[in-house]
Amino acid sequence: VQLQASGGGLVQAGGSLRLSCVASGSVYSIDVMNWYRKAPGKERELVASITNSRTTNYADAVKGRFTVSLDNAKNTAYLQMNGLRPEDSAIYSCNADIRVNRNYQYNYWGHGTLVTVSS
């Protein structure tokens, strides 16, 4: 199983970006998808998460601005980011608990995608 994140880029403050994370390979189901970010000089931060029952959680810093979603048919998760701020600049990575069959679940990391927000 591989996770591939995409959709990062350079955007002005107040703008929007939508990140995607595609799971490929022997994916039976995505049980939990997490989005993390890591900015220079800062700890890695859990930004948002969603379960296959569509329960979501957000970091306080992004509540009301970011929305996480999951399309099981496409094995793809999205992070819609609106009202971006310079402090949102970071490398965003996806991390997932993926079931490869009914009995086995593993945790996977994808490579990050860079988000830069200019002031």
PDB file of C-alpha atoms in Angstrom:
ATOM      1  CA  VAL A   1       0.000   0.000   0.000  1.00  0.00           C
ATOM      2  CA  GLN A   2       1.212   3.477  -0.848  1.00  0.00           C
ATOM      3  CA  LEU A   3      -0.110   6.895   0.076  1.00  0.00           C
ATOM      4  CA  GLN A   4       0.469   9.814  -2.243  1.00  0.00           C
ATOM      5  CA  ALA A   5      -0.332  13.350  -1.145  1.00  0.00           C
ATOM      6  CA  SER A   6      -0.688  16.170  -3.639  1.00  0.00           C
ATOM      7  CA  GLY A   7      -2.217  19.594  -4.076  1.00  0.00           C
ATOM      8  CA  GLY A   8       0.224  21.792  -2.225  1.00  0.00           C
ATOM      9  CA  GLY A   9       1.505  25.034  -3.606  1.00  0.00           C
ATOM     10  CA  LEU A  10       1.966  28.750  -3.084  1.00  0.00           C
ATOM     11  CA  VAL A  11      -1.101  30.790  -2.197  1.00  0.00           C
ATOM     12  CA  GLN A  12      -1.745  34.241  -0.808  1.00  0.00           C
ATOM     13  CA  ALA A  13      -3.165  34.712   2.658  1.00  0.00           C
ATOM     14  CA  GLY A  14      -6.905  34.248   2.606  1.00  0.00           C
ATOM     15  CA  GLY A  15      -6.720  31.835  -0.290  1.00  0.00           C
ATOM     16  CA  SER A  16      -7.643  28.170  -0.558  1.00  0.00           C
ATOM     17  CA  LEU A  17      -6.035  24.887  -1.454  1.00  0.00           C
ATOM     18  CA  ARG A  18      -7.335  21.334  -1.586  1.00  0.00           C
ATOM     19  CA  LEU A  19      -4.952  18.551  -0.724  1.00  0.00           C
ATOM     20  CA  SER A  20      -5.549  14.984  -1.841  1.00  0.00           C
ATOM     21  CA  CYS A  21      -4.195  11.730  -0.482  1.00  0.00           C
ATOM     22  CA  VAL A  22      -4.632   8.627  -2.609  1.00  0.00           C
ATOM     23  CA  ALA A  23      -4.125   5.143  -1.239  1.00  0.00           C
ATOM     24  CA  SER A  24      -3.064   2.582  -3.821  1.00  0.00           C
ATOM     25  CA  GLY A  25      -2.293  -1.107  -3.695  1.00  0.00           C
ATOM     26  CA  SER A  26      -4.052  -3.742  -1.614  1.00  0.00           C
ATOM     27  CA  VAL A  27      -6.545  -1.456   0.052  1.00  0.00           C
ATOM     28  CA  TYR A  28      -9.532  -3.230   1.577  1.00  0.00           C
ATOM     29  CA  SER A  29     -10.667  -0.149   3.493  1.00  0.00           C
ATOM     30  CA  ILE A  30      -9.347   3.080   4.920  1.00  0.00           C
ATOM     31  CA  ASP A  31     -10.286   3.040   8.580  1.00  0.00           C
ATOM     32  CA  VAL A  32      -8.710   6.339   9.656  1.00  0.00           C
ATOM     33  CA  MET A  33      -7.048   9.085   7.658  1.00  0.00           C
ATOM     34  CA  ASN A  34      -4.955  11.708   9.387  1.00  0.00           C
ATOM     35  CA  TRP A  35      -3.431  14.880   8.029  1.00  0.00           C
ATOM     36  CA  TYR A  36      -0.282  16.150   9.742  1.00  0.00           C
ATOM     37  CA  ARG A  37       1.857  19.182   9.102  1.00  0.00           C
ATOM     38  CA  LYS A  38       5.428  20.048   9.954  1.00  0.00           C
ATOM     39  CA  ALA A  39       6.745  23.576   9.808  1.00  0.00           C
ATOM     40  CA  PRO A  40      10.434  24.455  10.214  1.00  0.00           C
ATOM     41  CA  GLY A  41      11.373  24.718  13.856  1.00  0.00           C
ATOM     42  CA  LYS A  42       8.039  23.350  15.035  1.00  0.00           C
ATOM     43  CA  GLU A  43       6.777  19.984  16.183  1.00  0.00           C
ATOM     44  CA  ARG A  44       4.740  17.862  13.812  1.00  0.00           C
ATOM     45  CA  GLU A  45       1.090  18.642  14.378  1.00  0.00           C
ATOM     46  CA  LEU A  46      -2.049  16.616  13.773  1.00  0.00           C
ATOM     47  CA  VAL A  47      -4.262  18.895  11.730  1.00  0.00           C
ATOM     48  CA  ALA A  48      -7.335  16.802  10.997  1.00  0.00           C
ATOM     49  CA  SER A  49      -8.560  13.246  10.993  1.00  0.00           C
ATOM     50  CA  ILE A  50     -11.534  11.303   9.700  1.00  0.00           C
ATOM     51  CA  THR A  51     -12.751   7.774  10.280  1.00  0.00           C
ATOM     52  CA  ASN A  52     -14.614   5.501   7.889  1.00  0.00           C
ATOM     53  CA  SER A  53     -17.759   6.356   9.827  1.00  0.00           C
ATOM     54  CA  ARG A  54     -17.059  10.005   8.960  1.00  0.00           C
ATOM     55  CA  THR A  55     -16.181  11.109  12.474  1.00  0.00           C
ATOM     56  CA  THR A  56     -13.886  14.091  12.166  1.00  0.00           C
ATOM     57  CA  ASN A  57     -11.505  15.926  14.458  1.00  0.00           C
ATOM     58  CA  TYR A  58      -9.602  19.133  13.924  1.00  0.00           C
ATOM     59  CA  ALA A  59      -6.808  20.987  15.615  1.00  0.00           C
ATOM     60  CA  ASP A  60      -8.051  24.172  17.248  1.00  0.00           C
ATOM     61  CA  ALA A  61      -5.840  26.226  14.927  1.00  0.00           C
ATOM     62  CA  VAL A  62      -7.761  25.082  11.834  1.00  0.00           C
ATOM     63  CA  LYS A  63     -11.319  24.613  13.081  1.00  0.00           C
ATOM     64  CA  GLY A  64     -13.798  26.422  10.902  1.00  0.00           C
ATOM     65  CA  ARG A  65     -11.279  26.825   8.084  1.00  0.00           C
ATOM     66  CA  PHE A  66     -10.248  23.299   7.123  1.00  0.00           C
ATOM     67  CA  THR A  67     -12.515  20.409   6.148  1.00  0.00           C
ATOM     68  CA  VAL A  68     -11.433  16.788   5.866  1.00  0.00           C
ATOM     69  CA  SER A  69     -13.354  14.279   3.765  1.00  0.00           C
ATOM     70  CA  LEU A  70     -13.011  10.694   2.626  1.00  0.00           C
ATOM     71  CA  ASP A  71     -14.120   9.028  -0.602  1.00  0.00           C
ATOM     72  CA  ASN A  72     -13.912   5.301   0.013  1.00  0.00           C
ATOM     73  CA  ALA A  73     -14.807   4.446  -3.568  1.00  0.00           C
ATOM     74  CA  LYS A  74     -11.696   6.281  -4.755  1.00  0.00           C
ATOM     75  CA  ASN A  75      -9.536   5.431  -1.726  1.00  0.00           C
ATOM     76  CA  THR A  76      -8.898   9.136  -1.486  1.00  0.00           C
ATOM     77  CA  ALA A  77      -9.023  11.665   1.306  1.00  0.00           C
ATOM     78  CA  TYR A  78      -9.153  15.403   0.909  1.00  0.00           C
ATOM     79  CA  LEU A  79      -8.213  18.361   3.039  1.00  0.00           C
ATOM     80  CA  GLN A  80      -9.980  21.518   1.929  1.00  0.00           C
ATOM     81  CA  MET A  81      -8.133  24.499   3.349  1.00  0.00           C
ATOM     82  CA  ASN A  82      -9.823  27.879   3.265  1.00  0.00           C
ATOM     83  CA  GLY A  83      -8.820  31.173   4.791  1.00  0.00           C
ATOM     84  CA  LEU A  84      -5.172  30.202   4.702  1.00  0.00           C
ATOM     85  CA  ARG A  85      -2.744  32.093   6.891  1.00  0.00           C
ATOM     86  CA  PRO A  86       1.047  32.376   6.739  1.00  0.00           C
ATOM     87  CA  GLU A  87       1.252  30.227   9.884  1.00  0.00           C
ATOM     88  CA  ASP A  88      -0.391  27.387   7.937  1.00  0.00           C
ATOM     89  CA  SER A  89       2.757  27.099   5.823  1.00  0.00           C
ATOM     90  CA  ALA A  90       4.216  23.633   6.303  1.00  0.00           C
ATOM     91  CA  ILE A  91       4.761  20.263   4.729  1.00  0.00           C
ATOM     92  CA  TYR A  92       1.465  18.406   4.924  1.00  0.00           C
ATOM     93  CA  SER A  93       1.517  14.625   5.073  1.00  0.00           C
ATOM     94  CA  CYS A  94      -1.191  12.004   5.175  1.00  0.00           C
ATOM     95  CA  ASN A  95      -1.157   9.038   7.499  1.00  0.00           C
ATOM     96  CA  ALA A  96      -3.701   6.249   7.489  1.00  0.00           C
ATOM     97  CA  ASP A  97      -4.815   3.101   9.216  1.00  0.00           C
ATOM     98  CA  ILE A  98      -5.588   0.874   6.256  1.00  0.00           C
ATOM     99  CA  ARG A  99      -7.111  -2.546   6.316  1.00  0.00           C
ATOM    100  CA  VAL A 100      -5.524  -4.785   3.683  1.00  0.00           C
ATOM    101  CA  ASN A 101      -8.077  -7.521   4.291  1.00  0.00           C
ATOM    102  CA  ARG A 102     -10.734  -8.227   6.895  1.00  0.00           C
ATOM    103  CA  ASN A 103      -8.221  -9.242   9.515  1.00  0.00           C
ATOM    104  CA  TYR A 104      -5.184  -7.029   9.137  1.00  0.00           C
ATOM    105  CA  GLN A 105      -4.777  -3.295   9.517  1.00  0.00           C
ATOM    106  CA  TYR A 106      -1.531  -1.371   9.156  1.00  0.00           C
ATOM    107  CA  ASN A 107      -0.439   2.227   9.495  1.00  0.00           C
ATOM    108  CA  TYR A 108       1.035   3.997   6.476  1.00  0.00           C
ATOM    109  CA  TRP A 109       2.650   7.364   5.799  1.00  0.00           C
ATOM    110  CA  GLY A 110       2.683   9.255   2.561  1.00  0.00           C
ATOM    111  CA  HIS A 111       5.275  11.738   1.349  1.00  0.00           C
ATOM    112  CA  GLY A 112       4.401  15.308   2.126  1.00  0.00           C
ATOM    113  CA  THR A 113       3.234  18.149  -0.025  1.00  0.00           C
ATOM    114  CA  LEU A 114       4.454  21.682   0.605  1.00  0.00           C
ATOM    115  CA  VAL A 115       2.011  24.458   1.369  1.00  0.00           C
ATOM    116  CA  THR A 116       3.327  28.004   1.403  1.00  0.00           C
ATOM    117  CA  VAL A 117       1.094  30.917   2.325  1.00  0.00           C
ATOM    118  CA  SER A 118       2.388  34.381   1.567  1.00  0.00           C
ATOM    119  CA  SER A 119       1.306  37.446   3.511  1.00  0.00           C
TER     120      SER A 119
END
